[in-house]
Amino acid sequence: MADVNIKINGKDYQVPEGITVLEAARMANIHIPTLCFLKEINEIGACRMCVVEVKGAKGLVTSCVYPVAEGMEILTQTKRVIDSRVKNLQLLLSNHNRECLSCVRSGKCELQALCRLYDIKEDSIYDGEKPKYALDGSAVHLVRDNNKCILCRRCVAVCEKNQGVGVIGPNERGFNTYIGSPFNMKLVETSCIGCGQCIAVCPTGALAEKDNTFETFAALEDPTKHVIVQVAPSVRAGLGEEFGLPIGVGVEGQMVNALRALGFDKVFDTNFSADLTIMEEANEFLQRVQNGGTLPLITSCSPGWIKYCEHYHPDMIPNLSSCKSPQQMFGAIAKSYYAEKAGVDPKDIVMVSVMPCTAKKFEIGRDDQDANGMPDVDIALTTRELARMIKRANIDFLNLPEEAVFDDPLGQSTGAGVIFGATGGVMEAALRTAVEKLTGEPLADVDFMDVRGTDGIKEATYNVAGMDINVCVCSGTANANKVLNMVKSGEKNYHFIEVMCCPGGCVNGGGQPKQFADVRNFVDIKALRAKALYDLDKDRPLRKSHENPDIIKLYEEFLGEPGSHKAHKLLHTSYIARPMYNDPKSKR
Amino acid sequence: MATAQTSVPFDDDPKLREQLMAVIEKYKGEQGALIPVLQQAQDIYGYLPIEVQKIIAEEMGTPLEKIFGVITFYSFFNLYPKGSHKISVCLGTACYVKGSRKVLDRLQDELGIEPGQCTTDRSFSLDTCRCIGACGLAPVMLVNDDVYGRMLPTEVPDILAKYK
């Protein structure tokens, strides 16, 4: 594209034609503040934080949606611009519940940060009527507090556009506008899938996960309980951000040490049960291929995706792998195999999981996730909650040793388990095992590059033992919807599909550390975090799930073989078709 | 505006349903089709209850929330049907200072509905208006085409009884 000549604050720049003033300023190292803007998702120019002066334009323009043009003269820091931003902030504050001291988002709030940036002293100058909204804590994974909502519509945009769900939106108009569901339904009565992407993009404290840190601390305090923890792969790729580290810095060692310092009796790794998932799922795939079972087989690790499928594509339920997610497999094994080995009564075990995910809070309460007559997992925490616990326990995270190993016998994992957190990772891990099983020969190259990367939909064909296997990998349920529609119409013929609910996979899950939109819009967070996982994979001595010695031992000592009766009882589950609206029973 | 579901039972008349499907068929897949579809659906049913919204959502592949958001944004769209007797209370300046709010409150109490809504048996619907040009009679309310002036809240039950 051709370049255009523009002036920003009196200096000359050449920038590509077609970009926005916001992007052009960014190239000149000027970070214009934004609030409502989410690149490609919420480009509505509504909040007017990003206003600038453009010579010749009528009034101030919103730089987030205003394209550059030849000869354009832009002023980003005039008194007129600053006064306007200040007034906008004061107006936003006029009906905002300013309880920053007790707000979960304090310190990470984009509105708060902008108020500090512009030194807003008169925060109540425009105070008038303040609507009082009841909190919606009906869903198990989140709380909506519209008294802190600034109507930026970022949550609405991700829900509809990235996830293809659209259960929240602006209702009514003018001063009465609020973000909610149709007919004032509570979120639990809608087909919300629990992904938490809305929380991830909310600039204020209007959306937050349900906090389970207090009950976790209580369990840790209880001497009669054996409290064990499992940590999902993506947590180690994101947790560092909560402590000021750059995005994509892996903190596996510090994380394990922090969990020990918190007092967990055992610190285990969900990567172990990711390897276990591969054993079961690869077996299921081979069975279906060899015995003419329902294809394509679709992965089932992501509870947000599962709920999406149950609501929106119930006819595809037979295609879902019956494998439980790694979180649930872990709990089922912990309360049987591990309990037996450790000589602990499974009733005394409190199984805590740390996940990059809010839908995991829903998953632990699903039907058929209680293999041992009790819930497989008792508490599901998000990465953000773990960070909160570490801070509250006064643990100096950054100075913890980087060296640490998970506990035995559920702590060892292969590189295949590690990459479960990134889109394409489950597929690659499954292929590493399935291809070896099909050909009976060791795999020369374990890197399946075609399924890596952050594209929303990826596909590849592998010729294995004389058979072409078509695979597809997608993330973000709006993309999953596209893929399923292509499968149903016969346009595509896949054998195996990996779906992760959140765009980019679990590394970008709804429970991961929050990053300001200012970062999200210009940095590919999901790619950076995924790299941390692929680096760990590269360095692991073992990179195929079926070579994990503890997994081999688990089958020898306890489960028999993949797909055995016992494996089915413990490691597999079932799904139900769910209605779209207004059925409180669909909570479980 | 009240945004709860109406308590008036939905009459799923196959003839009306057929008309609605024809409208949807005509506009399906078109950019910006939602508002014309909603307008014509309201022409068919007189209002837009959840049942009609669900049909439109499903057939057009639009989230129900998006439809509900549009309907509650524009005052033209009704979530509630009109009753066989339409009551309207003037909240214009003259009527307001003469206490029409209290008349409205009494009506809400007697009928158990908010402005914009309709009683479950579809006999009365309640609305507010701004000045009907009878300020000399303030406060004023209308039942269908009958004008009631110099209203006192205590007169409400007797007037309603006339229409029952």
PDB file of N, CA and C in Angstrom, chain B residues 16-30 33-34 36-38 40-41 44-45 48 51-62 67:
ATOM      1  N   LEU B  16     -51.068 -16.274  11.577  1.00  0.00           N
ATOM      2  CA  LEU B  16     -50.117 -15.193  11.857  1.00  0.00           C
ATOM      3  C   LEU B  16     -48.683 -15.700  11.700  1.00  0.00           C
ATOM      4  N   ARG B  17     -48.477 -16.917  12.167  1.00  0.00           N
ATOM      5  CA  ARG B  17     -47.143 -17.519  12.070  1.00  0.00           C
ATOM      6  C   ARG B  17     -46.715 -17.598  10.593  1.00  0.00           C
ATOM      7  N   GLU B  18     -47.640 -17.981   9.771  1.00  0.00           N
ATOM      8  CA  GLU B  18     -47.361 -18.079   8.327  1.00  0.00           C
ATOM      9  C   GLU B  18     -46.946 -16.721   7.753  1.00  0.00           C
ATOM     10  N   GLN B  19     -47.679 -15.684   8.172  1.00  0.00           N
ATOM     11  CA  GLN B  19     -47.338 -14.334   7.700  1.00  0.00           C
ATOM     12  C   GLN B  19     -45.937 -13.932   8.162  1.00  0.00           C
ATOM     13  N   LEU B  20     -45.628 -14.259   9.414  1.00  0.00           N
ATOM     14  CA  LEU B  20     -44.313 -13.907   9.955  1.00  0.00           C
ATOM     15  C   LEU B  20     -43.212 -14.612   9.167  1.00  0.00           C
ATOM     16  N   MET B  21     -43.431 -15.904   8.886  1.00  0.00           N
ATOM     17  CA  MET B  21     -42.412 -16.666   8.168  1.00  0.00           C
ATOM     18  C   MET B  21     -42.198 -16.080   6.767  1.00  0.00           C
ATOM     19  N   ALA B  22     -43.273 -15.605   6.177  1.00  0.00           N
ATOM     20  CA  ALA B  22     -43.150 -15.016   4.844  1.00  0.00           C
ATOM     21  C   ALA B  22     -42.295 -13.749   4.892  1.00  0.00           C
ATOM     22  N   VAL B  23     -42.497 -12.955   5.938  1.00  0.00           N
ATOM     23  CA  VAL B  23     -41.697 -11.731   6.097  1.00  0.00           C
ATOM     24  C   VAL B  23     -40.224 -12.093   6.275  1.00  0.00           C
ATOM     25  N   ILE B  24     -39.978 -13.065   7.143  1.00  0.00           N
ATOM     26  CA  ILE B  24     -38.585 -13.456   7.404  1.00  0.00           C
ATOM     27  C   ILE B  24     -37.942 -13.974   6.118  1.00  0.00           C
ATOM     28  N   GLU B  25     -38.679 -14.788   5.399  1.00  0.00           N
ATOM     29  CA  GLU B  25     -38.182 -15.365   4.151  1.00  0.00           C
ATOM     30  C   GLU B  25     -37.745 -14.264   3.183  1.00  0.00           C
ATOM     31  N   LYS B  26     -38.553 -13.200   3.148  1.00  0.00           N
ATOM     32  CA  LYS B  26     -38.305 -12.100   2.224  1.00  0.00           C
ATOM     33  C   LYS B  26     -36.994 -11.381   2.553  1.00  0.00           C
ATOM     34  N   TYR B  27     -36.697 -11.249   3.827  1.00  0.00           N
ATOM     35  CA  TYR B  27     -35.552 -10.428   4.218  1.00  0.00           C
ATOM     36  C   TYR B  27     -34.311 -11.236   4.600  1.00  0.00           C
ATOM     37  N   LYS B  28     -34.442 -12.525   4.758  1.00  0.00           N
ATOM     38  CA  LYS B  28     -33.357 -13.377   5.251  1.00  0.00           C
ATOM     39  C   LYS B  28     -32.054 -13.128   4.479  1.00  0.00           C
ATOM     40  N   GLY B  29     -30.960 -12.994   5.232  1.00  0.00           N
ATOM     41  CA  GLY B  29     -29.660 -12.854   4.593  1.00  0.00           C
ATOM     42  C   GLY B  29     -29.334 -11.446   4.141  1.00  0.00           C
ATOM     43  N   GLU B  30     -30.310 -10.549   4.188  1.00  0.00           N
ATOM     44  CA  GLU B  30     -30.055  -9.170   3.760  1.00  0.00           C
ATOM     45  C   GLU B  30     -29.405  -8.385   4.887  1.00  0.00           C
ATOM     46  N   ALA B  33     -31.594  -6.125   7.776  1.00  0.00           N
ATOM     47  CA  ALA B  33     -32.969  -6.597   7.618  1.00  0.00           C
ATOM     48  C   ALA B  33     -33.732  -6.626   8.934  1.00  0.00           C
ATOM     49  N   LEU B  34     -33.011  -6.530  10.040  1.00  0.00           N
ATOM     50  CA  LEU B  34     -33.666  -6.787  11.325  1.00  0.00           C
ATOM     51  C   LEU B  34     -34.816  -5.814  11.610  1.00  0.00           C
ATOM     52  N   PRO B  36     -36.755  -3.784   9.585  1.00  0.00           N
ATOM     53  CA  PRO B  36     -37.988  -4.023   8.822  1.00  0.00           C
ATOM     54  C   PRO B  36     -38.726  -5.303   9.226  1.00  0.00           C
ATOM     55  N   VAL B  37     -37.972  -6.350   9.552  1.00  0.00           N
ATOM     56  CA  VAL B  37     -38.635  -7.588   9.982  1.00  0.00           C
ATOM     57  C   VAL B  37     -39.388  -7.348  11.290  1.00  0.00           C
ATOM     58  N   LEU B  38     -38.747  -6.633  12.214  1.00  0.00           N
ATOM     59  CA  LEU B  38     -39.406  -6.368  13.498  1.00  0.00           C
ATOM     60  C   LEU B  38     -40.638  -5.485  13.309  1.00  0.00           C
ATOM     61  N   GLN B  40     -42.572  -5.298  10.695  1.00  0.00           N
ATOM     62  CA  GLN B  40     -43.671  -6.052  10.096  1.00  0.00           C
ATOM     63  C   GLN B  40     -44.193  -7.127  11.038  1.00  0.00           C
ATOM     64  N   ALA B  41     -43.293  -7.670  11.859  1.00  0.00           N
ATOM     65  CA  ALA B  41     -43.748  -8.646  12.854  1.00  0.00           C
ATOM     66  C   ALA B  41     -44.694  -7.961  13.839  1.00  0.00           C
ATOM     67  N   ILE B  44     -48.051  -7.623  12.402  1.00  0.00           N
ATOM     68  CA  ILE B  44     -48.789  -8.884  12.387  1.00  0.00           C
ATOM     69  C   ILE B  44     -49.370  -9.202  13.767  1.00  0.00           C
ATOM     70  N   TYR B  45     -48.528  -9.069  14.797  1.00  0.00           N
ATOM     71  CA  TYR B  45     -48.954  -9.510  16.135  1.00  0.00           C
ATOM     72  C   TYR B  45     -49.443  -8.368  17.032  1.00  0.00           C
ATOM     73  N   LEU B  48     -44.374  -7.480  20.295  1.00  0.00           N
ATOM     74  CA  LEU B  48     -43.278  -8.413  20.025  1.00  0.00           C
ATOM     75  C   LEU B  48     -42.908  -9.204  21.283  1.00  0.00           C
ATOM     76  N   GLU B  51     -41.898 -15.009  22.381  1.00  0.00           N
ATOM     77  CA  GLU B  51     -42.130 -16.112  21.433  1.00  0.00           C
ATOM     78  C   GLU B  51     -41.828 -15.674  20.005  1.00  0.00           C
ATOM     79  N   VAL B  52     -42.283 -14.468  19.653  1.00  0.00           N
ATOM     80  CA  VAL B  52     -42.036 -13.953  18.302  1.00  0.00           C
ATOM     81  C   VAL B  52     -40.554 -13.640  18.121  1.00  0.00           C
ATOM     82  N   GLN B  53     -39.958 -13.059  19.153  1.00  0.00           N
ATOM     83  CA  GLN B  53     -38.528 -12.726  19.065  1.00  0.00           C
ATOM     84  C   GLN B  53     -37.679 -13.984  18.884  1.00  0.00           C
ATOM     85  N   LYS B  54     -38.067 -15.056  19.569  1.00  0.00           N
ATOM     86  CA  LYS B  54     -37.304 -16.305  19.442  1.00  0.00           C
ATOM     87  C   LYS B  54     -37.381 -16.858  18.026  1.00  0.00           C
ATOM     88  N   ILE B  55     -38.577 -16.769  17.426  1.00  0.00           N
ATOM     89  CA  ILE B  55     -38.727 -17.264  16.052  1.00  0.00           C
ATOM     90  C   ILE B  55     -37.817 -16.461  15.121  1.00  0.00           C
ATOM     91  N   ILE B  56     -37.844 -15.140  15.283  1.00  0.00           N
ATOM     92  CA  ILE B  56     -37.018 -14.284  14.421  1.00  0.00           C
ATOM     93  C   ILE B  56     -35.537 -14.589  14.648  1.00  0.00           C
ATOM     94  N   ALA B  57     -35.154 -14.744  15.926  1.00  0.00           N
ATOM     95  CA  ALA B  57     -33.754 -15.032  16.252  1.00  0.00           C
ATOM     96  C   ALA B  57     -33.293 -16.308  15.564  1.00  0.00           C
ATOM     97  N   GLU B  58     -34.097 -17.328  15.705  1.00  0.00           N
ATOM     98  CA  GLU B  58     -33.717 -18.628  15.168  1.00  0.00           C
ATOM     99  C   GLU B  58     -33.656 -18.601  13.645  1.00  0.00           C
ATOM    100  N   GLU B  59     -34.702 -18.038  13.042  1.00  0.00           N
ATOM    101  CA  GLU B  59     -34.794 -18.068  11.581  1.00  0.00           C
ATOM    102  C   GLU B  59     -33.749 -17.168  10.920  1.00  0.00           C
ATOM    103  N   MET B  60     -33.425 -16.058  11.574  1.00  0.00           N
ATOM    104  CA  MET B  60     -32.480 -15.133  10.956  1.00  0.00           C
ATOM    105  C   MET B  60     -31.054 -15.322  11.445  1.00  0.00           C
ATOM    106  N   GLY B  61     -30.859 -16.241  12.404  1.00  0.00           N
ATOM    107  CA  GLY B  61     -29.516 -16.483  12.917  1.00  0.00           C
ATOM    108  C   GLY B  61     -28.960 -15.283  13.671  1.00  0.00           C
ATOM    109  N   THR B  62     -29.853 -14.517  14.282  1.00  0.00           N
ATOM    110  CA  THR B  62     -29.437 -13.342  15.059  1.00  0.00           C
ATOM    111  C   THR B  62     -29.615 -13.668  16.536  1.00  0.00           C
ATOM    112  N   ILE B  67     -31.803  -8.756  19.175  1.00  0.00           N
ATOM    113  CA  ILE B  67     -33.177  -8.381  18.834  1.00  0.00           C
ATOM    114  C   ILE B  67     -33.817  -7.620  19.988  1.00  0.00           C
TER     115      ILE B  67
END
